[in-house]
PDB file of C-alpha atoms and ligand atoms in Angstrom:
ATOM      1  CA  MET P   1     117.281 -90.222  71.477  1.00  0.00           C
ATOM      2  CA  LYS P   2     116.576 -93.532  69.745  1.00  0.00           C
ATOM      3  CA  ILE P   3     112.891 -94.089  69.208  1.00  0.00           C
ATOM      4  CA  ILE P   4     110.952 -96.849  67.512  1.00  0.00           C
ATOM      5  CA  MET P   5     107.299 -96.627  66.501  1.00  0.00           C
ATOM      6  CA  LEU P   6     105.044 -99.647  67.005  1.00  0.00           C
ATOM      7  CA  GLY P   7     101.428-100.041  65.930  1.00  0.00           C
ATOM      8  CA  ALA P   8      99.182-101.580  63.299  1.00  0.00           C
ATOM      9  CA  PRO P   9      99.424-100.491  59.670  1.00  0.00           C
ATOM     10  CA  GLY P  10      97.587 -97.168  59.466  1.00  0.00           C
ATOM     11  CA  ALA P  11      97.781 -96.442  63.207  1.00  0.00           C
ATOM     12  CA  GLY P  12      99.567 -93.165  62.514  1.00  0.00           C
ATOM     13  CA  LYS P  13     103.207 -94.183  63.038  1.00  0.00           C
ATOM     14  CA  GLY P  14     104.473 -92.327  59.981  1.00  0.00           C
ATOM     15  CA  THR P  15     102.450 -89.201  60.724  1.00  0.00           C
ATOM     16  CA  GLN P  16     103.776 -88.986  64.292  1.00  0.00           C
ATOM     17  CA  ALA P  17     107.326 -90.055  63.365  1.00  0.00           C
ATOM     18  CA  LYS P  18     107.609 -87.091  60.957  1.00  0.00           C
ATOM     19  CA  LYS P  19     106.449 -84.677  63.669  1.00  0.00           C
ATOM     20  CA  ILE P  20     108.908 -86.187  66.177  1.00  0.00           C
ATOM     21  CA  ALA P  21     111.774 -85.961  63.664  1.00  0.00           C
ATOM     22  CA  SER P  22     111.068 -82.313  62.994  1.00  0.00           C
ATOM     23  CA  LYS P  23     110.592 -81.277  66.645  1.00  0.00           C
ATOM     24  CA  TYR P  24     113.648 -83.085  68.005  1.00  0.00           C
ATOM     25  CA  GLY P  25     115.908 -82.637  64.957  1.00  0.00           C
ATOM     26  CA  ILE P  26     116.585 -86.326  64.335  1.00  0.00           C
ATOM     27  CA  PRO P  27     116.182 -88.319  61.093  1.00  0.00           C
ATOM     28  CA  HIS P  28     112.950 -90.181  60.310  1.00  0.00           C
ATOM     29  CA  ILE P  29     113.851 -93.621  59.004  1.00  0.00           C
ATOM     30  CA  SER P  30     110.956 -95.506  57.391  1.00  0.00           C
ATOM     31  CA  THR P  31     111.644 -98.956  55.945  1.00  0.00           C
ATOM     32  CA  GLY P  32     108.419 -98.721  53.907  1.00  0.00           C
ATOM     33  CA  ASP P  33     109.647 -95.434  52.339  1.00  0.00           C
ATOM     34  CA  ILE P  34     113.058 -97.005  51.618  1.00  0.00           C
ATOM     35  CA  PHE P  35     111.415 -99.985  49.900  1.00  0.00           C
ATOM     36  CA  ARG P  36     109.040 -97.745  47.891  1.00  0.00           C
ATOM     37  CA  ALA P  37     111.948 -95.548  46.771  1.00  0.00           C
ATOM     38  CA  ASN P  38     113.775 -98.698  45.612  1.00  0.00           C
ATOM     39  CA  ILE P  39     110.703 -99.933  43.738  1.00  0.00           C
ATOM     40  CA  LYS P  40     110.385 -96.565  42.012  1.00  0.00           C
ATOM     41  CA  ALA P  41     114.080 -96.587  41.068  1.00  0.00           C
ATOM     42  CA  GLY P  42     113.794-100.166  39.786  1.00  0.00           C
ATOM     43  CA  THR P  43     116.632-101.538  41.946  1.00  0.00           C
ATOM     44  CA  GLU P  44     117.219-105.232  42.654  1.00  0.00           C
ATOM     45  CA  LEU P  45     116.080-104.695  46.278  1.00  0.00           C
ATOM     46  CA  GLY P  46     112.942-102.952  45.010  1.00  0.00           C
ATOM     47  CA  LYS P  47     112.070-105.853  42.718  1.00  0.00           C
ATOM     48  CA  LYS P  48     112.442-108.352  45.551  1.00  0.00           C
ATOM     49  CA  ALA P  49     110.489-106.235  48.056  1.00  0.00           C
ATOM     50  CA  LYS P  50     107.595-105.485  45.687  1.00  0.00           C
ATOM     51  CA  SER P  51     106.401-109.081  45.392  1.00  0.00           C
ATOM     52  CA  TYR P  52     105.943-109.273  49.171  1.00  0.00           C
ATOM     53  CA  MET P  53     104.527-105.794  49.655  1.00  0.00           C
ATOM     54  CA  ASP P  54     101.855-106.236  46.977  1.00  0.00           C
ATOM     55  CA  GLN P  55     100.495-109.216  48.875  1.00  0.00           C
ATOM     56  CA  GLY P  56     100.583-107.438  52.229  1.00  0.00           C
ATOM     57  CA  LEU P  57     103.362-109.758  53.428  1.00  0.00           C
ATOM     58  CA  LEU P  58     106.559-108.749  55.174  1.00  0.00           C
ATOM     59  CA  VAL P  59     109.785-108.476  53.231  1.00  0.00           C
ATOM     60  CA  PRO P  60     112.156-111.188  54.588  1.00  0.00           C
ATOM     61  CA  ASP P  61     114.220-110.239  57.644  1.00  0.00           C
ATOM     62  CA  GLU P  62     117.565-110.816  55.850  1.00  0.00           C
ATOM     63  CA  LEU P  63     116.745-108.102  53.317  1.00  0.00           C
ATOM     64  CA  THR P  64     115.530-105.692  55.965  1.00  0.00           C
ATOM     65  CA  CYS P  65     117.983-105.923  58.877  1.00  0.00           C
ATOM     66  CA  ASP P  66     121.192-105.134  56.974  1.00  0.00           C
ATOM     67  CA  LEU P  67     119.538-102.169  55.357  1.00  0.00           C
ATOM     68  CA  VAL P  68     118.538-100.669  58.707  1.00  0.00           C
ATOM     69  CA  VAL P  69     121.828-101.411  60.455  1.00  0.00           C
ATOM     70  CA  ASP P  70     123.628 -99.661  57.607  1.00  0.00           C
ATOM     71  CA  ARG P  71     121.275 -96.660  57.786  1.00  0.00           C
ATOM     72  CA  ILE P  72     121.565 -96.148  61.566  1.00  0.00           C
ATOM     73  CA  SER P  73     125.356 -96.265  61.292  1.00  0.00           C
ATOM     74  CA  GLN P  74     125.386 -93.141  59.079  1.00  0.00           C
ATOM     75  CA  PRO P  75     126.740 -89.909  60.596  1.00  0.00           C
ATOM     76  CA  ASP P  76     123.359 -88.127  60.642  1.00  0.00           C
ATOM     77  CA  ALA P  77     122.004 -90.854  62.941  1.00  0.00           C
ATOM     78  CA  ALA P  78     124.699 -90.345  65.573  1.00  0.00           C
ATOM     79  CA  ASN P  79     122.409 -88.310  67.866  1.00  0.00           C
ATOM     80  CA  GLY P  80     119.417 -90.589  67.465  1.00  0.00           C
ATOM     81  CA  TYR P  81     116.561 -91.222  65.077  1.00  0.00           C
ATOM     82  CA  VAL P  82     112.982 -92.313  64.891  1.00  0.00           C
ATOM     83  CA  LEU P  83     112.517 -95.709  63.265  1.00  0.00           C
ATOM     84  CA  ASP P  84     109.129 -96.112  61.610  1.00  0.00           C
ATOM     85  CA  GLY P  85     108.055 -99.578  60.453  1.00  0.00           C
ATOM     86  CA  PHE P  86     111.099-101.372  61.858  1.00  0.00           C
ATOM     87  CA  PRO P  87     111.374-103.696  63.724  1.00  0.00           C
ATOM     88  CA  ARG P  88     108.314-105.683  62.674  1.00  0.00           C
ATOM     89  CA  THR P  89     109.312-109.174  63.822  1.00  0.00           C
ATOM     90  CA  ILE P  90     111.112-110.597  66.862  1.00  0.00           C
ATOM     91  CA  PRO P  91     114.211-111.519  64.771  1.00  0.00           C
ATOM     92  CA  GLN P  92     114.349-107.900  63.520  1.00  0.00           C
ATOM     93  CA  ALA P  93     114.117-106.613  67.106  1.00  0.00           C
ATOM     94  CA  GLU P  94     116.934-108.944  68.128  1.00  0.00           C
ATOM     95  CA  CYS P  95     119.016-107.781  65.178  1.00  0.00           C
ATOM     96  CA  LEU P  96     118.471-104.157  66.247  1.00  0.00           C
ATOM     97  CA  THR P  97     119.299-104.881  69.892  1.00  0.00           C
ATOM     98  CA  ASP P  98     122.563-106.578  68.837  1.00  0.00           C
ATOM     99  CA  ALA P  99     123.516-103.816  66.411  1.00  0.00           C
ATOM    100  CA  LEU P 100     122.879-101.181  69.083  1.00  0.00           C
ATOM    101  CA  LYS P 101     124.976-103.102  71.596  1.00  0.00           C
ATOM    102  CA  ASN P 102     127.868-102.969  69.099  1.00  0.00           C
ATOM    103  CA  LEU P 103     127.341 -99.243  68.560  1.00  0.00           C
ATOM    104  CA  GLY P 104     127.104 -98.765  72.347  1.00  0.00           C
ATOM    105  CA  GLY P 105     123.459 -97.929  72.892  1.00  0.00           C
ATOM    106  CA  GLN P 106     119.895 -99.111  73.180  1.00  0.00           C
ATOM    107  CA  VAL P 107     116.364 -98.129  72.193  1.00  0.00           C
ATOM    108  CA  ASP P 108     115.241 -95.330  74.528  1.00  0.00           C
ATOM    109  CA  TYR P 109     111.526 -95.327  73.705  1.00  0.00           C
ATOM    110  CA  ALA P 110     109.234 -97.793  71.924  1.00  0.00           C
ATOM    111  CA  ILE P 111     106.049 -95.826  71.269  1.00  0.00           C
ATOM    112  CA  ASP P 112     103.034 -98.007  70.576  1.00  0.00           C
ATOM    113  CA  VAL P 113     100.325 -96.093  68.720  1.00  0.00           C
ATOM    114  CA  ASP P 114      97.277 -98.073  69.746  1.00  0.00           C
ATOM    115  CA  VAL P 115      94.312 -98.175  67.324  1.00  0.00           C
ATOM    116  CA  PRO P 116      91.708-100.975  67.206  1.00  0.00           C
ATOM    117  CA  ASP P 117      91.276-102.945  63.954  1.00  0.00           C
ATOM    118  CA  GLU P 118      87.789-101.450  63.361  1.00  0.00           C
ATOM    119  CA  ASN P 119      89.312 -98.005  62.727  1.00  0.00           C
ATOM    120  CA  ILE P 120      92.108 -99.200  60.476  1.00  0.00           C
ATOM    121  CA  VAL P 121      90.345 -99.988  57.189  1.00  0.00           C
ATOM    122  CA  ASN P 122      88.802 -96.467  57.084  1.00  0.00           C
ATOM    123  CA  ARG P 123      92.116 -94.849  57.838  1.00  0.00           C
ATOM    124  CA  MET P 124      93.801 -96.778  55.031  1.00  0.00           C
ATOM    125  CA  SER P 125      91.157 -96.308  52.352  1.00  0.00           C
ATOM    126  CA  GLY P 126      91.395 -92.537  52.946  1.00  0.00           C
ATOM    127  CA  ARG P 127      95.186 -92.442  52.986  1.00  0.00           C
ATOM    128  CA  ARG P 128      96.827 -90.752  49.997  1.00  0.00           C
ATOM    129  CA  ALA P 129     100.559 -90.975  49.485  1.00  0.00           C
ATOM    130  CA  CYS P 130     103.142 -89.015  47.561  1.00  0.00           C
ATOM    131  CA  LEU P 131     105.552 -91.549  46.113  1.00  0.00           C
ATOM    132  CA  LYS P 132     108.020 -88.795  45.233  1.00  0.00           C
ATOM    133  CA  CYS P 133     108.704 -87.230  48.666  1.00  0.00           C
ATOM    134  CA  GLY P 134     107.013 -89.670  51.061  1.00  0.00           C
ATOM    135  CA  ALA P 135     104.400 -87.217  52.397  1.00  0.00           C
ATOM    136  CA  THR P 136     101.125 -88.790  53.565  1.00  0.00           C
ATOM    137  CA  TYR P 137      97.634 -87.326  53.665  1.00  0.00           C
ATOM    138  CA  HIS P 138      94.105 -88.411  54.537  1.00  0.00           C
ATOM    139  CA  ILE P 139      91.142 -87.317  52.433  1.00  0.00           C
ATOM    140  CA  VAL P 140      89.186 -86.370  55.585  1.00  0.00           C
ATOM    141  CA  PHE P 141      91.590 -86.050  58.542  1.00  0.00           C
ATOM    142  CA  ALA P 142      94.667 -84.539  56.878  1.00  0.00           C
ATOM    143  CA  ALA P 143      93.616 -83.270  53.453  1.00  0.00           C
ATOM    144  CA  PRO P 144      96.146 -81.655  51.108  1.00  0.00           C
ATOM    145  CA  LYS P 145      95.559 -77.944  50.286  1.00  0.00           C
ATOM    146  CA  SER P 146      94.710 -78.837  46.691  1.00  0.00           C
ATOM    147  CA  GLU P 147      92.849 -82.112  46.127  1.00  0.00           C
ATOM    148  CA  GLY P 148      95.060 -84.946  44.861  1.00  0.00           C
ATOM    149  CA  ILE P 149      98.277 -82.869  44.823  1.00  0.00           C
ATOM    150  CA  CYS P 150     101.209 -83.071  47.269  1.00  0.00           C
ATOM    151  CA  ASP P 151     101.597 -79.851  49.327  1.00  0.00           C
ATOM    152  CA  VAL P 152     105.333 -80.415  49.609  1.00  0.00           C
ATOM    153  CA  CYS P 153     106.428 -81.229  46.066  1.00  0.00           C
ATOM    154  CA  GLY P 154     103.416 -80.892  43.734  1.00  0.00           C
ATOM    155  CA  GLU P 155     103.369 -84.579  42.688  1.00  0.00           C
ATOM    156  CA  LYS P 156     100.031 -86.365  42.084  1.00  0.00           C
ATOM    157  CA  LEU P 157      98.862 -88.292  45.159  1.00  0.00           C
ATOM    158  CA  VAL P 158      97.939 -91.977  44.928  1.00  0.00           C
ATOM    159  CA  LEU P 159      96.092 -94.656  46.884  1.00  0.00           C
ATOM    160  CA  ARG P 160      98.888 -97.153  47.548  1.00  0.00           C
ATOM    161  CA  ASP P 161      98.207-100.587  45.982  1.00  0.00           C
ATOM    162  CA  ASP P 162      98.620-102.195  49.395  1.00  0.00           C
ATOM    163  CA  ASP P 163      96.068 -99.817  50.988  1.00  0.00           C
ATOM    164  CA  ARG P 164      93.140-101.449  49.158  1.00  0.00           C
ATOM    165  CA  PRO P 165      90.806-103.141  51.686  1.00  0.00           C
ATOM    166  CA  GLU P 166      91.628-106.750  50.617  1.00  0.00           C
ATOM    167  CA  THR P 167      95.344-106.198  51.216  1.00  0.00           C
ATOM    168  CA  VAL P 168      94.768-104.212  54.409  1.00  0.00           C
ATOM    169  CA  LEU P 169      93.051-107.245  55.966  1.00  0.00           C
ATOM    170  CA  ASN P 170      96.130-109.379  55.143  1.00  0.00           C
ATOM    171  CA  ARG P 171      98.416-106.750  56.610  1.00  0.00           C
ATOM    172  CA  LEU P 172      96.376-106.655  59.817  1.00  0.00           C
ATOM    173  CA  LYS P 173      96.668-110.408  60.160  1.00  0.00           C
ATOM    174  CA  VAL P 174     100.432-110.226  59.581  1.00  0.00           C
ATOM    175  CA  TYR P 175     100.587-107.438  62.181  1.00  0.00           C
ATOM    176  CA  HIS P 176      98.840-109.535  64.840  1.00  0.00           C
ATOM    177  CA  ASP P 177     100.887-112.658  64.087  1.00  0.00           C
ATOM    178  CA  GLN P 178     104.350-111.177  63.649  1.00  0.00           C
ATOM    179  CA  THR P 179     104.553-107.617  64.955  1.00  0.00           C
ATOM    180  CA  GLN P 180     102.300-107.466  68.016  1.00  0.00           C
ATOM    181  CA  PRO P 181     104.679-109.736  70.016  1.00  0.00           C
ATOM    182  CA  LEU P 182     107.120-106.791  69.978  1.00  0.00           C
ATOM    183  CA  ILE P 183     104.884-104.989  72.466  1.00  0.00           C
ATOM    184  CA  ASP P 184     105.793-107.619  75.025  1.00  0.00           C
ATOM    185  CA  TYR P 185     109.465-107.607  73.932  1.00  0.00           C
ATOM    186  CA  TYR P 186     109.826-103.850  74.523  1.00  0.00           C
ATOM    187  CA  SER P 187     107.685-103.912  77.631  1.00  0.00           C
ATOM    188  CA  LYS P 188     110.140-106.413  79.139  1.00  0.00           C
ATOM    189  CA  ALA P 189     112.998-104.145  78.037  1.00  0.00           C
ATOM    190  CA  GLY P 190     111.320-101.382  80.107  1.00  0.00           C
ATOM    191  CA  VAL P 191     110.978 -98.862  77.257  1.00  0.00           C
ATOM    192  CA  LEU P 192     107.384 -99.347  76.082  1.00  0.00           C
ATOM    193  CA  LYS P 193     105.067 -96.298  76.046  1.00  0.00           C
ATOM    194  CA  THR P 194     101.513 -96.667  74.779  1.00  0.00           C
ATOM    195  CA  VAL P 195      99.545 -93.756  73.316  1.00  0.00           C
ATOM    196  CA  ASP P 196      95.876 -93.660  72.323  1.00  0.00           C
ATOM    197  CA  GLY P 197      96.012 -93.461  68.523  1.00  0.00           C
ATOM    198  CA  THR P 198      92.260 -92.963  68.108  1.00  0.00           C
ATOM    199  CA  ARG P 199      92.533 -89.306  69.150  1.00  0.00           C
ATOM    200  CA  SER P 200      93.252 -86.445  66.741  1.00  0.00           C
ATOM    201  CA  LEU P 201      96.687 -86.053  65.143  1.00  0.00           C
ATOM    202  CA  ASP P 202      97.566 -83.152  67.449  1.00  0.00           C
ATOM    203  CA  GLU P 203      96.298 -84.866  70.599  1.00  0.00           C
ATOM    204  CA  VAL P 204      98.371 -87.950  69.859  1.00  0.00           C
ATOM    205  CA  PHE P 205     101.419 -85.775  69.279  1.00  0.00           C
ATOM    206  CA  SER P 206     100.911 -83.906  72.595  1.00  0.00           C
ATOM    207  CA  GLU P 207     100.785 -87.233  74.370  1.00  0.00           C
ATOM    208  CA  ILE P 208     104.084 -88.232  72.729  1.00  0.00           C
ATOM    209  CA  VAL P 209     105.738 -84.919  73.630  1.00  0.00           C
ATOM    210  CA  GLY P 210     104.591 -85.547  77.209  1.00  0.00           C
ATOM    211  CA  ILE P 211     106.601 -88.769  77.117  1.00  0.00           C
ATOM    212  CA  LEU P 212     109.712 -87.517  75.296  1.00  0.00           C
ATOM    213  CA  GLY P 213     109.861 -84.129  77.036  1.00  0.00           C
ATOM    214  CA  GLU P 214     109.605 -80.579  75.625  1.00  0.00           C
TER     215      GLU P 214
HETATM  216  P1  LIG A 301     102.449 -98.851  57.024  1.00  0.00           P
HETATM  217  O1  LIG A 301     103.090 -97.528  57.376  1.00  0.00           O
HETATM  218  O2  LIG A 301     101.104 -98.659  56.448  1.00  0.00           O
HETATM  219  O3  LIG A 301     102.458 -99.853  58.134  1.00  0.00           O
HETATM  220  P2  LIG A 301     104.873 -99.341  55.646  1.00  0.00           P
HETATM  221  O4  LIG A 301     105.114 -98.263  54.663  1.00  0.00           O
HETATM  222  O5  LIG A 301     105.577 -99.279  56.933  1.00  0.00           O
HETATM  223  O6  LIG A 301     103.309 -99.450  55.867  1.00  0.00           O
HETATM  224  O7  LIG A 301     105.178-100.746  54.994  1.00  0.00           O
HETATM  225  C1  LIG A 301     104.633-101.132  53.756  1.00  0.00           C
HETATM  226  C2  LIG A 301     105.098-102.544  53.441  1.00  0.00           C
HETATM  227  O8  LIG A 301     106.532-102.572  53.342  1.00  0.00           O
HETATM  228  C3  LIG A 301     104.774-103.592  54.507  1.00  0.00           C
HETATM  229  O9  LIG A 301     103.471-104.126  54.368  1.00  0.00           O
HETATM  230  C4  LIG A 301     105.855-104.637  54.226  1.00  0.00           C
HETATM  231  O10 LIG A 301     105.544-105.415  53.062  1.00  0.00           O
HETATM  232  C5  LIG A 301     107.056-103.777  53.867  1.00  0.00           C
HETATM  233  N1  LIG A 301     107.874-103.462  55.065  1.00  0.00           N
HETATM  234  C6  LIG A 301     108.083-102.239  55.617  1.00  0.00           C
HETATM  235  N2  LIG A 301     108.881-102.327  56.702  1.00  0.00           N
HETATM  236  C7  LIG A 301     109.180-103.647  56.845  1.00  0.00           C
HETATM  237  C8  LIG A 301     109.938-104.403  57.804  1.00  0.00           C
HETATM  238  N3  LIG A 301     110.556-103.814  58.842  1.00  0.00           N
HETATM  239  N4  LIG A 301     110.014-105.739  57.624  1.00  0.00           N
HETATM  240  C9  LIG A 301     109.402-106.357  56.592  1.00  0.00           C
HETATM  241  N5  LIG A 301     108.656-105.715  55.689  1.00  0.00           N
HETATM  242  C10 LIG A 301     108.536-104.368  55.799  1.00  0.00           C
HETATM  243  P1  LIG A 302     101.150 -95.750  59.562  1.00  0.00           P
HETATM  244  O1  LIG A 302     102.478 -95.113  59.275  1.00  0.00           O
HETATM  245  O2  LIG A 302     101.039 -96.255  60.960  1.00  0.00           O
HETATM  246  O3  LIG A 302     100.779 -96.774  58.559  1.00  0.00           O
HETATM  247  P2  LIG A 302     100.017 -93.160  58.765  1.00  0.00           P
HETATM  248  O4  LIG A 302     100.750 -92.196  59.620  1.00  0.00           O
HETATM  249  O5  LIG A 302     100.377 -93.223  57.343  1.00  0.00           O
HETATM  250  O6  LIG A 302     100.047 -94.621  59.462  1.00  0.00           O
HETATM  251  O7  LIG A 302      98.451 -92.855  58.915  1.00  0.00           O
HETATM  252  C1  LIG A 302      97.476 -93.633  58.213  1.00  0.00           C
HETATM  253  C2  LIG A 302      96.380 -92.693  57.661  1.00  0.00           C
HETATM  254  O8  LIG A 302      95.611 -92.164  58.744  1.00  0.00           O
HETATM  255  C3  LIG A 302      96.930 -91.483  56.915  1.00  0.00           C
HETATM  256  O9  LIG A 302      96.041 -91.174  55.873  1.00  0.00           O
HETATM  257  C4  LIG A 302      96.959 -90.381  57.969  1.00  0.00           C
HETATM  258  O10 LIG A 302      96.825 -89.089  57.384  1.00  0.00           O
HETATM  259  C5  LIG A 302      95.752 -90.738  58.836  1.00  0.00           C
HETATM  260  N1  LIG A 302      95.969 -90.445  60.267  1.00  0.00           N
HETATM  261  C6  LIG A 302      97.113 -90.550  60.986  1.00  0.00           C
HETATM  262  N2  LIG A 302      96.916 -90.226  62.288  1.00  0.00           N
HETATM  263  C7  LIG A 302      95.590 -89.930  62.398  1.00  0.00           C
HETATM  264  C8  LIG A 302      94.762 -89.532  63.506  1.00  0.00           C
HETATM  265  N3  LIG A 302      95.230 -89.396  64.757  1.00  0.00           N
HETATM  266  N4  LIG A 302      93.446 -89.330  63.240  1.00  0.00           N
HETATM  267  C9  LIG A 302      92.949 -89.494  61.978  1.00  0.00           C
HETATM  268  N5  LIG A 302      93.674 -89.861  60.906  1.00  0.00           N
HETATM  269  C10 LIG A 302      94.982 -90.075  61.110  1.00  0.00           C
HETATM  270 ZN1  LIG A 303     105.444 -84.989  47.614  1.00  0.00          ZN
END
C-alpha cells in the first residue's frame, strides 16, 4: 500500500501518517523529519536545507527527489509506505510517478487532510516537536504526559523555528502556490481521497481507516 499525505502545513499529515504506519505495518517517510535530522547532524544536505526551511520556503526539487527515490527503494519499503510531506510540487509528483513506474507500481491513495487556513496558525503555534525522535505534540489537543518533555524519549520539546506565526504565513502561501495543484494532479490520477481535518485526531483517523480498510 503506497500512500501519500496531502494538506497544508499543520493539517495533521504527520499525526495521521504515524497512526497509519503503525496500524498497517509500513514505514512512515517524512521529508521534513529527514531534513531536520540532517540539520541536527550538521550534514551538507542539512546546511543547504536549513536556509530554505528557516524562511518557510521549499527545499529545491533536485535535493528532495533523489533522497525520496533512494528511500523508497530500500528493502523495508517493498510492501508500501506512507509518504508525509512529499511530493510538494508538480515536478516532485512527476518524479515520484516516474520512479514508481520503474519500480513497477503507482500511488494507491493520496489522502488530502483538509483544514482551512483560519485553523492553521493556532495549530502551529501550539505544536511542540521532539527533534530527537520526531514525535509531535500539541499543547491543547495532544499534550505530552509531562509538560515540555517527549513521552517517547524524554527529550525537551521545542517550538520549531518555522512554526512561528510569521513563517507559518509564508508556508501557507507556498502551500497554495506550489502544493495545492497536487490535489488536481492526484484527482486526475483517480487516487485522491479527501478527509475533514478539522475533526478530532481520532475521528480523522477513523475516516482514513474507512478509506484504507480495516
Ligand atoms: P509540516 O509537517 O509542518 O508541513 P514538514 O516537516 O513537512 O512541515 O516540512 C518542514 C519544511 O521542510 C518545509 O517548510 C520545507 O522547507 C521543507 N520540506 C519538507 N518536505 C519538503 C519537500 N517535499 N520539498 C521541499 N521542501 C520540503
Ligand atoms: P502536519 O504534519 O500536517 O504539519 P501535524 O500532524 O504535525 O501536521 O499537526 C500539527 C499540529 O496540530 C500538531 O501540534 C498536532 O498535535 C495537532 N493536530 C494534528 N491533528 C489534529 C486534530 N485533528 N485536531 C487538533 N489538533 C491536531
Ligand atoms: Zn522524542
